[in-house]
XYZ file of C-alpha atoms in Angstrom:
309
model
C 82.182 132.755 164.264
C 82.026 129.652 164.795
C 78.749 127.212 162.904
C 77.219 124.326 163.610
C 78.545 121.224 161.203
C 75.278 119.312 159.934
C 75.689 116.512 157.435
C 76.293 116.475 153.552
C 73.711 115.340 152.077
C 75.182 112.593 150.451
C 75.309 111.271 153.640
C 71.937 111.749 155.122
C 69.170 108.577 155.922
C 66.117 110.196 153.431
C 66.305 110.557 149.665
C 65.956 113.625 148.029
C 63.048 114.174 145.436
C 64.439 112.834 142.446
C 63.932 115.114 138.839
C 61.704 113.961 136.594
C 62.128 116.876 134.029
C 65.921 116.406 132.405
C 68.633 118.281 134.148
C 71.494 119.153 132.108
C 74.433 116.401 131.580
C 77.616 117.654 131.501
C 81.541 115.512 132.089
C 83.185 116.304 135.130
C 87.114 117.715 134.756
C 90.281 118.068 136.869
C 93.278 119.528 135.664
C 95.427 118.708 132.725
C 98.710 119.419 134.920
C 100.101 120.719 138.175
C 101.159 124.093 138.300
C 102.439 125.687 141.005
C 102.346 129.804 142.771
C 103.664 131.670 145.917
C 103.045 134.585 147.778
C 102.072 136.038 151.277
C 99.203 135.571 153.441
C 96.282 138.468 153.860
C 96.134 138.112 157.572
C 99.758 136.317 158.762
C 102.255 138.311 156.438
C 103.869 135.270 156.272
C 105.229 134.161 152.616
C 102.810 130.855 151.041
C 103.149 128.474 147.863
C 99.169 126.675 146.548
C 100.666 123.820 144.072
C 96.760 122.864 141.454
C 96.820 118.478 140.733
C 94.775 116.903 139.427
C 91.783 115.199 141.565
C 90.141 111.971 140.908
C 86.598 111.547 140.056
C 83.988 112.467 142.738
C 86.216 113.574 144.493
C 85.685 117.714 144.885
C 87.860 120.095 145.819
C 90.553 118.532 148.194
C 92.934 120.991 150.803
C 96.590 119.639 152.024
C 98.644 121.337 153.735
C 101.521 120.145 153.345
C 103.048 121.744 156.352
C 101.352 119.102 158.578
C 102.799 115.717 158.942
C 99.276 113.746 159.449
C 95.665 115.145 159.114
C 96.889 117.100 156.728
C 94.286 116.747 154.558
C 90.335 118.662 154.370
C 87.433 118.520 152.332
C 86.653 121.556 150.395
C 83.159 121.211 151.390
C 80.104 123.848 152.765
C 79.448 121.633 156.143
C 83.316 122.134 156.497
C 83.619 125.451 157.173
C 84.506 126.729 160.579
C 84.478 130.655 160.440
C 83.283 133.410 157.982
C 84.486 136.569 159.299
C 87.006 137.853 157.275
C 87.459 134.857 154.852
C 86.016 131.076 154.283
C 87.965 129.553 156.605
C 87.307 125.345 156.432
C 88.653 122.293 159.091
C 88.969 119.309 159.823
C 87.673 116.807 162.180
C 91.670 117.029 164.104
C 91.514 121.255 164.139
C 93.842 121.640 161.002
C 92.347 124.613 158.927
C 93.390 126.283 156.246
C 91.166 130.064 155.219
C 90.739 132.177 152.643
C 89.864 129.566 150.109
C 87.128 130.685 147.934
C 89.447 133.030 145.114
C 90.779 129.723 144.580
C 87.823 127.896 144.431
C 85.924 130.742 142.301
C 88.926 129.913 139.854
C 88.443 125.929 140.416
C 84.546 126.585 139.845
C 84.555 129.468 136.709
C 86.277 127.519 134.946
C 84.513 124.277 135.695
C 86.541 121.626 137.051
C 85.104 119.459 139.735
C 87.854 118.139 141.034
C 91.278 118.620 141.942
C 93.782 119.220 145.239
C 94.905 122.116 146.835
C 98.490 121.817 148.008
C 98.935 124.455 150.735
C 102.349 124.955 152.443
C 100.637 126.966 155.508
C 97.173 127.836 156.990
C 95.704 130.627 154.232
C 95.205 130.314 150.748
C 98.191 132.979 148.979
C 96.712 135.990 148.680
C 97.677 137.224 145.208
C 96.394 140.253 144.057
C 93.651 139.535 145.757
C 90.888 138.176 142.286
C 90.959 135.418 140.905
C 93.620 136.001 137.906
C 96.522 134.276 139.280
C 94.920 131.050 139.251
C 92.624 131.674 136.180
C 96.137 131.572 134.771
C 97.223 128.833 135.651
C 94.472 126.417 135.129
C 94.669 127.858 132.259
C 98.443 126.611 131.966
C 97.930 123.698 133.544
C 94.978 122.667 130.745
C 91.217 120.779 131.911
C 90.667 117.310 131.207
C 87.347 115.822 131.511
C 86.551 112.738 133.261
C 84.066 110.114 131.631
C 81.792 110.267 134.925
C 78.386 112.802 134.917
C 78.564 115.799 137.114
C 76.584 115.028 140.507
C 73.806 118.408 140.644
C 70.417 119.352 142.145
C 67.409 121.869 140.959
C 65.684 124.002 143.065
C 62.189 123.603 143.490
C 60.903 126.491 144.999
C 62.812 129.046 146.911
C 65.652 129.445 150.028
C 66.533 131.860 152.172
C 68.824 133.285 154.601
C 68.444 136.838 156.183
C 70.871 138.775 158.901
C 69.360 141.808 158.969
C 68.542 143.922 155.474
C 70.717 141.037 153.514
C 69.888 138.053 152.363
C 70.943 135.791 150.067
C 68.736 132.467 148.618
C 67.629 130.187 145.977
C 65.245 130.631 143.621
C 63.882 127.517 141.361
C 65.360 128.935 137.069
C 66.610 126.744 134.279
C 69.535 128.904 134.435
C 72.402 128.044 136.801
C 72.301 132.443 138.147
C 74.648 134.374 140.711
C 73.533 137.704 140.934
C 74.426 139.741 143.601
C 73.805 143.705 144.767
C 76.064 145.653 146.397
C 75.455 149.007 147.915
C 78.562 148.595 150.460
C 75.378 149.125 153.194
C 75.257 152.174 152.427
C 78.851 153.306 152.685
C 79.360 154.088 149.277
C 77.985 156.368 146.862
C 80.090 156.972 143.990
C 81.875 154.015 143.817
C 79.675 151.464 143.870
C 77.322 152.794 140.889
C 76.501 149.653 139.419
C 75.060 148.456 142.131
C 74.050 144.667 140.704
C 75.078 142.279 138.407
C 73.809 138.414 138.028
C 76.819 136.268 136.124
C 75.348 133.072 133.812
C 77.414 130.321 134.923
C 77.144 128.549 132.000
C 77.906 130.830 129.115
C 79.276 134.008 130.758
C 82.949 133.781 130.913
C 84.618 134.069 134.404
C 87.891 134.994 132.481
C 86.705 137.851 131.070
C 83.931 139.045 133.843
C 85.181 138.346 137.589
C 88.357 137.357 137.874
C 90.870 140.032 137.708
C 88.418 141.749 140.413
C 89.628 142.428 143.275
C 89.389 141.601 147.111
C 88.002 145.282 149.366
C 87.655 146.725 152.335
C 87.502 150.177 154.409
C 90.395 151.872 155.409
C 88.826 152.104 159.075
C 88.564 148.970 159.360
C 91.216 148.188 157.945
C 93.254 150.260 161.395
C 91.296 148.141 163.397
C 92.156 145.172 161.973
C 95.621 146.106 161.830
C 95.203 145.991 166.012
C 93.553 142.446 166.878
C 96.966 141.305 165.118
C 95.011 140.947 161.724
C 95.004 141.866 157.799
C 99.129 142.128 158.819
C 99.747 140.768 154.789
C 97.330 143.585 153.189
C 98.878 145.922 151.221
C 97.514 148.002 148.250
C 99.065 145.669 145.754
C 96.464 143.028 146.938
C 93.291 145.159 148.148
C 91.020 148.126 147.238
C 91.168 150.083 149.872
C 88.913 152.572 150.657
C 89.511 155.870 152.165
C 86.042 157.112 152.484
C 82.548 156.486 150.237
C 84.175 157.645 147.009
C 87.907 157.741 147.279
C 90.259 154.407 146.272
C 93.574 154.887 148.027
C 95.041 152.534 145.312
C 97.328 154.894 143.125
C 95.147 152.563 139.446
C 91.835 153.300 141.169
C 89.636 150.330 140.596
C 90.401 148.104 137.602
C 86.283 148.645 136.589
C 84.195 150.723 137.312
C 81.991 147.496 139.026
C 85.060 145.686 140.300
C 83.642 145.897 144.030
C 79.580 144.062 142.788
C 82.144 141.466 140.569
C 84.495 140.730 143.846
C 80.974 140.079 145.467
C 79.971 138.091 142.641
C 83.137 136.263 142.668
C 82.742 135.418 146.489
C 80.056 133.807 146.149
C 81.116 131.745 142.972
C 83.416 130.486 145.473
C 81.576 129.525 148.689
C 78.873 128.488 146.294
C 81.390 125.783 145.320
C 81.622 124.491 148.684
C 78.426 122.347 147.907
C 80.050 119.810 145.946
C 77.004 119.527 143.663
C 76.173 121.598 140.440
C 73.081 123.238 141.413
C 70.278 124.823 138.596
C 69.003 127.734 140.163
C 69.385 131.419 140.644
C 71.515 132.530 143.507
C 70.463 135.938 144.519
C 72.565 137.991 147.237
C 71.470 141.837 148.821
C 74.605 143.178 150.208
C 75.349 138.572 150.779
C 78.575 137.804 152.348
C 80.585 134.612 153.619
C 78.507 134.109 156.643
C 75.799 134.002 154.395
C 76.770 132.218 151.520
C 77.457 129.669 153.818
C 74.083 129.582 156.120
C 72.102 129.518 152.535
C 74.441 125.802 151.690
C 73.323 124.483 155.340
C 69.234 125.751 155.040
C 68.886 124.562 151.481
C 70.528 121.056 152.506
C 68.602 121.326 155.881
C 65.065 121.271 153.097
C 65.313 118.499 151.136
C 62.298 118.987 149.829
C 64.269 122.150 148.138
C 65.524 120.672 146.309
C 65.927 117.209 143.999
């Protein structure tokens, strides 16, 4: 599903409202060293390696396709998202793309790292175990280096919502940075979605403890359709929770926690919202929201300049 690419808010001609109330100021940060991992692409099934490197102040998240000789940089920004059908996919003006960026971005944003270079030697980030755990472990190994520049931020002033059918995503004013997800599998889950709502406090909860190990998931019937389309070639019970019916998980170890599914939906949202390029003070609320709605919400927010300052 292709999407239009509106200008990033910093490049627009209008000037956002200046906040009259003080916002919490924190310093930008990057990795303390260089770390790497290898795995497979969940859709291609091909081996792929990823390296995380320190980034410069104000650079944000920059993906680099090391298998491409020129025009290899892809900015990790909401307006560079070109597909959200099965994951979040970014592309640059020359058409080079990188897929499944949400889990590594969630790990970086969850660790409050604002600037990083993510090198990948293929068109998609390795899926690893389907969660952010390996990426979070790499960040812990590298350490975090504060940078002597304040994080750029915005504050939500009025609600902004996008809706598709019975699902929606919205920002509402809040003094904290909260991510709340309500998830029931669009009516396809019963016992597996026993805990249907959860809130992550971005500034006070520990991402590693609460979200990092929650794996991606899908339905067995859907997986068969994807395989027939030539997709999900790298998906397996080692990196995906597969749901066979309303209440049955095919993975022999079962779920890692009773609320793993809604925790992963929040993990995805954290990764998608990291593409805003700024720290958002406000409350994100999603009802069965996925990558498409998450991205559409960011576009709607930055196209509504009186909704933030």
